[in-house]
Amino acid sequence: MTETPSSSRSHSPQTSQGGQTSSPYGSVVAGAPGSGSPSPRKVRVHHLAQMRERGDKIVMLTAYDAVTARLLDAAGTDMLLVGDSIGNVSLGYDSTLPVTLEEMVVATRSVARATSRALVVTDLPFGTYEAGPAQALDSAVRLVKVGANAVKLEGGRARAQTVRTLTDAGIPVVAHVGFTPQSVNALGGFRVQGRGEEAADRMVGDVQALAEAGAVAVVLEMVPDPVAARVTELSPVPTIGIGAGGRCDGQVLVWSDMAGMTEWTPRFAAQFGQVGAALRQAAEDFGQAVRSGSFPAPEHWFDS
Ligand code: KIV
């Protein structure tokens, strides 16, 4: 897939700010003052199926630390994903592959402490579950102990037994098919998945096997819209798309793409703010104020 800079998109996401956001408990006004707590009630895994049933879209964003999680939770986001995209976004790696379980434990603890409503889902990082169900269970238990409400793992029907083991242990699992970043080397780069009838059929079968094993939802990444629509129609559990068209049961984005922290975002993402530019401007203004002596001013001083 050729990815193009976000500036080439015609989408105008700013218009959606202040609009209606669905929650399992009704609609809330997103972005309005006081929208910090759309409902004091926690989103639980069974609400995902209820939302799908009602036709309410599921809203999911990544979060990696407390300050961001608090804001995204207050905005009425239904699910916060402590994604292994933390590797690229926060830790400075060039892929998700180096991310460790320790790093995910620290991030999960921070996000969970700052979240009161959203369902917190944490990625099992590369190398912490592929050996089989026992390894996956050890890893998942560590994440649940620090606040994950569910874990996410990548892969199709080959992961069904692992999903079953975690589910039987009381750990909800979100599956992830389509483009699976942890398999970037095997997949030959960032490529759209599920093209062609055979590949699409295989994806439907993968999702059905994962759902049968107990997965509570499935992330579809970089899948053509018609394929994602078919998978969604035939999936027993909600699908959450990223670069998978408009007909999934929900959508997920990496928060820094969504907020416009960087100039470039993947083609499938949209910038719903220009937070990066605002942050840089604030830092420049601070620097100028310090250098000119206008900050701190008397109102920032303590009297003797
Ligand atoms: O880690 C991540 O951010 C993800 C999303 C791309 C779904 O897995």
Coordinates of C-alpha atoms and ligand atoms in Angstrom, one line a residue:
M1 CA 0.0 0.0 0.0
T2 CA 1.2 3.5 -0.7
E3 CA 0.7 5.8 2.2
T4 CA 0.2 9.4 1.5
P5 CA 0.6 12.4 3.8
S6 CA -2.5 13.4 5.7
S7 CA -2.5 16.8 4.0
S8 CA -3.7 15.1 0.9
R9 CA -7.0 14.0 2.5
S10 CA -10.2 15.7 1.8
H11 CA -11.7 14.5 5.1
S12 CA -12.6 17.4 7.4
P13 CA -12.5 15.9 10.8
Q14 CA -12.8 19.1 12.8
T15 CA -16.5 19.2 12.0
S16 CA -17.0 16.2 14.2
Q17 CA -15.8 17.9 17.3
G18 CA -18.6 18.7 19.7
G19 CA -20.8 16.2 18.0
Q20 CA -22.5 13.2 19.4
T21 CA -20.5 10.3 20.7
S22 CA -22.2 7.0 21.4
S23 CA -21.7 5.2 24.6
P24 CA -23.2 2.0 26.0
Y25 CA -25.5 4.2 28.1
G26 CA -26.7 6.6 25.5
S27 CA -25.4 9.6 23.7
V28 CA -23.1 12.2 25.2
V29 CA -21.8 15.5 23.8
A30 CA -18.1 15.0 23.0
G31 CA -15.8 17.9 23.7
A32 CA -18.4 20.0 25.6
P33 CA -17.5 21.3 29.0
G34 CA -18.5 18.7 31.6
S35 CA -18.3 15.8 29.1
G36 CA -15.6 14.4 31.3
S37 CA -17.9 11.7 32.6
P38 CA -20.4 10.6 30.0
S39 CA -21.4 8.0 32.4
P40 CA -19.8 7.0 35.7
R41 CA -20.4 3.4 34.8
K42 CA -17.5 1.4 33.5
V43 CA -17.6 -0.1 30.0
R44 CA -17.5 -3.9 30.3
V45 CA -16.9 -6.5 27.6
H46 CA -20.5 -7.4 27.4
H47 CA -21.4 -3.8 26.5
L48 CA -19.4 -4.3 23.2
A49 CA -22.0 -6.8 22.0
Q50 CA -24.8 -4.6 23.2
M51 CA -23.5 -1.6 21.3
R52 CA -23.2 -3.7 18.1
E53 CA -26.7 -4.9 18.6
R54 CA -28.0 -1.4 18.9
G55 CA -25.9 -0.2 16.0
D56 CA -23.8 2.2 18.2
K57 CA -20.3 2.4 16.9
I58 CA -17.5 1.5 19.3
V59 CA -14.9 4.2 19.8
M60 CA -11.4 3.1 20.6
L61 CA -8.1 5.0 20.9
T62 CA -4.6 4.1 22.0
A63 CA -3.2 5.5 25.2
Y64 CA 0.2 5.0 26.8
D65 CA 0.3 7.2 29.9
A66 CA -1.9 8.7 32.6
V67 CA -2.1 12.3 31.3
T68 CA -3.3 11.2 27.9
A69 CA -5.6 8.4 29.2
R70 CA -7.3 10.8 31.5
L71 CA -8.2 13.1 28.7
L72 CA -9.3 10.4 26.3
D73 CA -11.4 8.7 29.0
A74 CA -13.1 12.0 29.9
A75 CA -13.9 12.5 26.2
G76 CA -16.1 9.4 26.3
T77 CA -13.8 7.0 24.5
D78 CA -15.3 3.5 25.0
M79 CA -12.0 1.5 24.8
L80 CA -8.4 2.6 25.5
L81 CA -5.8 0.4 23.9
V82 CA -2.4 0.3 25.5
G83 CA -1.1 -0.7 22.1
D84 CA 2.4 -2.0 21.4
S85 CA 2.4 1.0 19.0
I86 CA 3.9 2.6 22.2
G87 CA 7.1 1.4 20.6
N88 CA 6.9 3.8 17.7
V89 CA 4.9 6.6 19.4
S90 CA 6.5 6.9 22.8
L91 CA 9.6 4.8 23.0
G92 CA 11.4 5.8 19.8
Y93 CA 11.6 2.3 18.3
D94 CA 11.1 1.9 14.6
S95 CA 8.6 -1.0 15.0
T96 CA 6.5 -2.7 17.6
L97 CA 8.9 -5.7 17.7
P98 CA 11.3 -4.5 20.5
V99 CA 8.5 -3.6 22.9
T100 CA 8.8 -5.7 26.1
L101 CA 6.3 -7.0 28.6
E102 CA 7.9 -4.7 31.3
E103 CA 7.2 -1.7 29.1
M104 CA 3.6 -2.7 28.6
V105 CA 3.2 -3.3 32.4
V106 CA 4.4 0.2 33.2
A107 CA 2.1 1.8 30.5
T108 CA -0.9 -0.3 31.5
R109 CA -0.5 0.6 35.2
S110 CA -0.4 4.3 34.2
V111 CA -3.4 4.2 31.9
A112 CA -5.5 2.1 34.2
R113 CA -4.9 4.4 37.1
A114 CA -6.1 7.4 35.1
T115 CA -9.1 5.7 33.5
S116 CA -12.5 5.4 35.2
R117 CA -14.9 4.5 32.4
A118 CA -13.2 3.1 29.3
L119 CA -12.4 -0.6 28.9
V120 CA -8.6 -0.9 29.1
V121 CA -7.2 -3.4 26.6
T122 CA -3.4 -4.1 26.5
D123 CA -1.5 -5.6 23.7
L124 CA 0.6 -8.7 24.4
P125 CA 3.9 -7.6 22.9
F126 CA 5.8 -9.7 20.4
G127 CA 7.6 -12.7 22.0
T128 CA 5.3 -12.9 25.0
Y129 CA 2.6 -15.3 23.7
E130 CA 3.7 -17.1 20.5
A131 CA 5.2 -20.1 22.3
G132 CA 1.7 -21.2 23.3
P133 CA -1.2 -20.8 25.8
A134 CA 0.9 -21.2 28.9
Q135 CA 3.3 -18.4 28.0
A136 CA 0.4 -16.2 26.9
L137 CA -1.4 -16.9 30.2
D138 CA 1.7 -15.9 32.2
S139 CA 2.0 -12.7 30.2
A140 CA -1.7 -11.8 30.3
V141 CA -1.9 -12.3 34.1
R142 CA 0.8 -9.7 34.6
L143 CA -1.1 -7.2 32.6
V144 CA -4.4 -7.9 34.3
K145 CA -2.8 -7.5 37.7
V146 CA -1.8 -3.9 36.9
G147 CA -5.2 -3.0 35.5
A148 CA -5.8 -4.4 32.0
N149 CA -9.5 -5.4 31.6
A150 CA -8.6 -7.4 28.5
V151 CA -5.6 -8.3 26.4
K152 CA -5.2 -8.1 22.6
L153 CA -3.1 -10.5 20.5
E154 CA -2.3 -10.8 16.8
G155 CA -3.0 -13.7 14.5
G156 CA -5.7 -15.9 13.0
R157 CA -7.0 -19.4 13.8
A158 CA -3.5 -20.5 14.9
R159 CA -4.1 -18.4 18.1
A160 CA -7.5 -20.0 18.8
Q161 CA -6.2 -22.3 21.5
T162 CA -4.5 -19.4 23.2
V163 CA -7.6 -17.4 23.1
R164 CA -9.5 -20.3 24.7
T165 CA -7.0 -20.7 27.5
L166 CA -7.0 -17.0 28.4
T167 CA -10.8 -16.8 28.2
D168 CA -11.1 -19.9 30.4
A169 CA -8.8 -18.1 32.9
G170 CA -11.2 -15.2 33.0
I171 CA -9.2 -12.9 30.8
P172 CA -11.1 -11.3 27.9
V173 CA -9.3 -11.4 24.6
V174 CA -9.5 -9.0 21.7
A175 CA -8.1 -10.6 18.5
H176 CA -6.3 -8.7 15.7
V177 CA -6.2 -9.9 12.1
G178 CA -5.5 -8.3 8.7
F179 CA -2.2 -6.5 8.8
T180 CA -0.6 -7.6 12.0
P181 CA 2.4 -5.3 12.7
Q182 CA 4.2 -7.9 14.8
S183 CA 4.4 -10.0 11.6
V184 CA 5.7 -7.2 9.4
N185 CA 8.7 -9.2 8.4
A186 CA 6.7 -12.2 7.3
L187 CA 4.1 -10.1 5.6
G188 CA 6.7 -8.3 3.5
G189 CA 6.0 -4.8 4.8
F190 CA 3.0 -2.7 5.4
R191 CA 0.5 -4.3 3.0
V192 CA -3.3 -4.4 2.8
Q193 CA -4.5 -7.9 3.7
G194 CA -7.5 -9.9 2.6
R195 CA -7.4 -9.0 -1.1
G196 CA -8.8 -11.8 -3.3
E197 CA -11.5 -14.3 -2.6
E198 CA -9.3 -16.9 -1.0
A199 CA -7.6 -14.4 1.4
A200 CA -11.0 -12.9 2.3
D201 CA -12.5 -16.3 3.0
R202 CA -9.5 -17.2 5.1
M203 CA -10.0 -14.0 7.1
V204 CA -13.7 -14.8 7.7
G205 CA -12.7 -18.3 8.9
D206 CA -10.0 -16.8 11.2
V207 CA -12.4 -14.4 12.8
Q208 CA -15.0 -17.1 13.3
A209 CA -12.5 -19.5 14.9
L210 CA -11.2 -16.7 17.2
A211 CA -14.8 -15.8 18.2
E212 CA -15.7 -19.4 18.8
A213 CA -12.6 -19.6 21.1
G214 CA -13.9 -16.7 23.1
A215 CA -12.6 -13.5 21.6
V216 CA -14.9 -10.6 22.6
A217 CA -14.0 -8.4 19.6
V218 CA -11.6 -8.4 16.6
V219 CA -9.5 -5.6 15.3
L220 CA -9.3 -5.6 11.5
E221 CA -6.2 -3.6 10.3
M222 CA -5.6 -2.5 6.7
V223 CA -8.4 -4.6 5.1
P224 CA -10.3 -3.5 2.0
D225 CA -13.7 -2.0 2.8
P226 CA -15.8 -4.7 1.1
V227 CA -13.8 -7.5 2.8
A228 CA -14.1 -5.8 6.2
A229 CA -17.8 -5.4 5.6
R230 CA -18.2 -9.1 4.8
V231 CA -16.0 -10.2 7.8
T232 CA -18.1 -7.9 10.0
E233 CA -21.4 -9.4 8.7
L234 CA -20.2 -12.9 9.3
S235 CA -18.4 -12.3 12.6
P236 CA -20.1 -13.4 15.8
V237 CA -18.4 -10.6 17.7
P238 CA -17.9 -6.9 17.1
T239 CA -15.2 -5.8 14.6
I240 CA -13.1 -2.7 15.2
G241 CA -11.4 -1.3 12.1
I242 CA -8.2 0.6 11.5
G243 CA -7.8 1.2 7.8
A244 CA -10.6 -1.2 7.2
G245 CA -13.3 1.0 5.7
G246 CA -16.5 2.3 7.2
R247 CA -18.6 -0.7 7.9
C248 CA -16.9 -2.2 11.0
D249 CA -18.7 -2.1 14.3
G250 CA -16.2 0.4 15.7
Q251 CA -13.0 2.3 14.8
V252 CA -9.6 2.6 16.5
L253 CA -6.8 5.0 15.9
V254 CA -3.4 5.7 17.4
W255 CA -4.1 8.7 19.6
S256 CA -1.1 10.7 18.3
D257 CA -2.4 10.3 14.7
M258 CA -5.9 11.2 15.7
A259 CA -4.7 14.4 17.5
G260 CA -2.3 15.5 14.9
M261 CA 0.9 15.2 16.9
T262 CA 3.0 14.7 13.8
E263 CA 2.9 16.2 10.4
W264 CA 2.6 12.8 8.7
T265 CA -0.1 10.3 9.5
P266 CA -1.0 7.1 7.7
R267 CA -3.5 7.4 4.9
F268 CA -6.2 5.6 6.9
A269 CA -5.9 8.0 9.8
A270 CA -7.4 11.4 10.1
Q271 CA -6.3 14.3 12.3
F272 CA -9.0 15.6 14.5
G273 CA -6.8 18.3 16.0
Q274 CA -3.4 20.0 15.6
V275 CA -2.1 19.2 19.0
G276 CA 1.5 18.8 17.9
A277 CA 1.6 22.3 16.5
A278 CA -0.2 23.7 19.6
L279 CA 2.3 22.0 21.9
R280 CA 5.3 23.2 19.9
Q281 CA 3.9 26.7 19.9
A282 CA 3.3 26.6 23.7
A283 CA 6.9 25.5 24.2
E284 CA 8.2 28.3 21.9
D285 CA 6.1 30.9 23.8
F286 CA 7.4 29.6 27.2
G287 CA 11.0 29.8 25.9
Q288 CA 10.5 33.3 24.7
A289 CA 8.8 34.4 28.0
V290 CA 11.7 32.9 30.1
R291 CA 14.4 34.5 27.9
S292 CA 12.6 37.9 27.9
G293 CA 12.0 37.8 31.7
S294 CA 8.2 38.1 31.3
F295 CA 7.8 34.7 33.1
P296 CA 7.6 34.2 35.9
A297 CA 5.6 37.3 36.8
P298 CA 4.7 38.4 40.3
E299 CA 1.5 36.3 40.4
H300 CA 3.6 33.2 40.0
W301 CA 5.9 34.1 42.9
F302 CA 5.6 33.1 46.6
D303 CA 5.7 35.9 49.1
S304 CA 8.1 35.6 52.0
Ligands
KIV1 O1 -0.8 -1.1 18.9 C1 -1.7 -0.6 18.3 O2 -1.8 0.7 18.3 C2 -2.7 -1.4 17.6 C3 -3.7 -0.7 16.8 C4 -3.1 -0.4 15.4 C5 -4.9 -1.4 16.7 O3 -2.6 -2.5 17.7

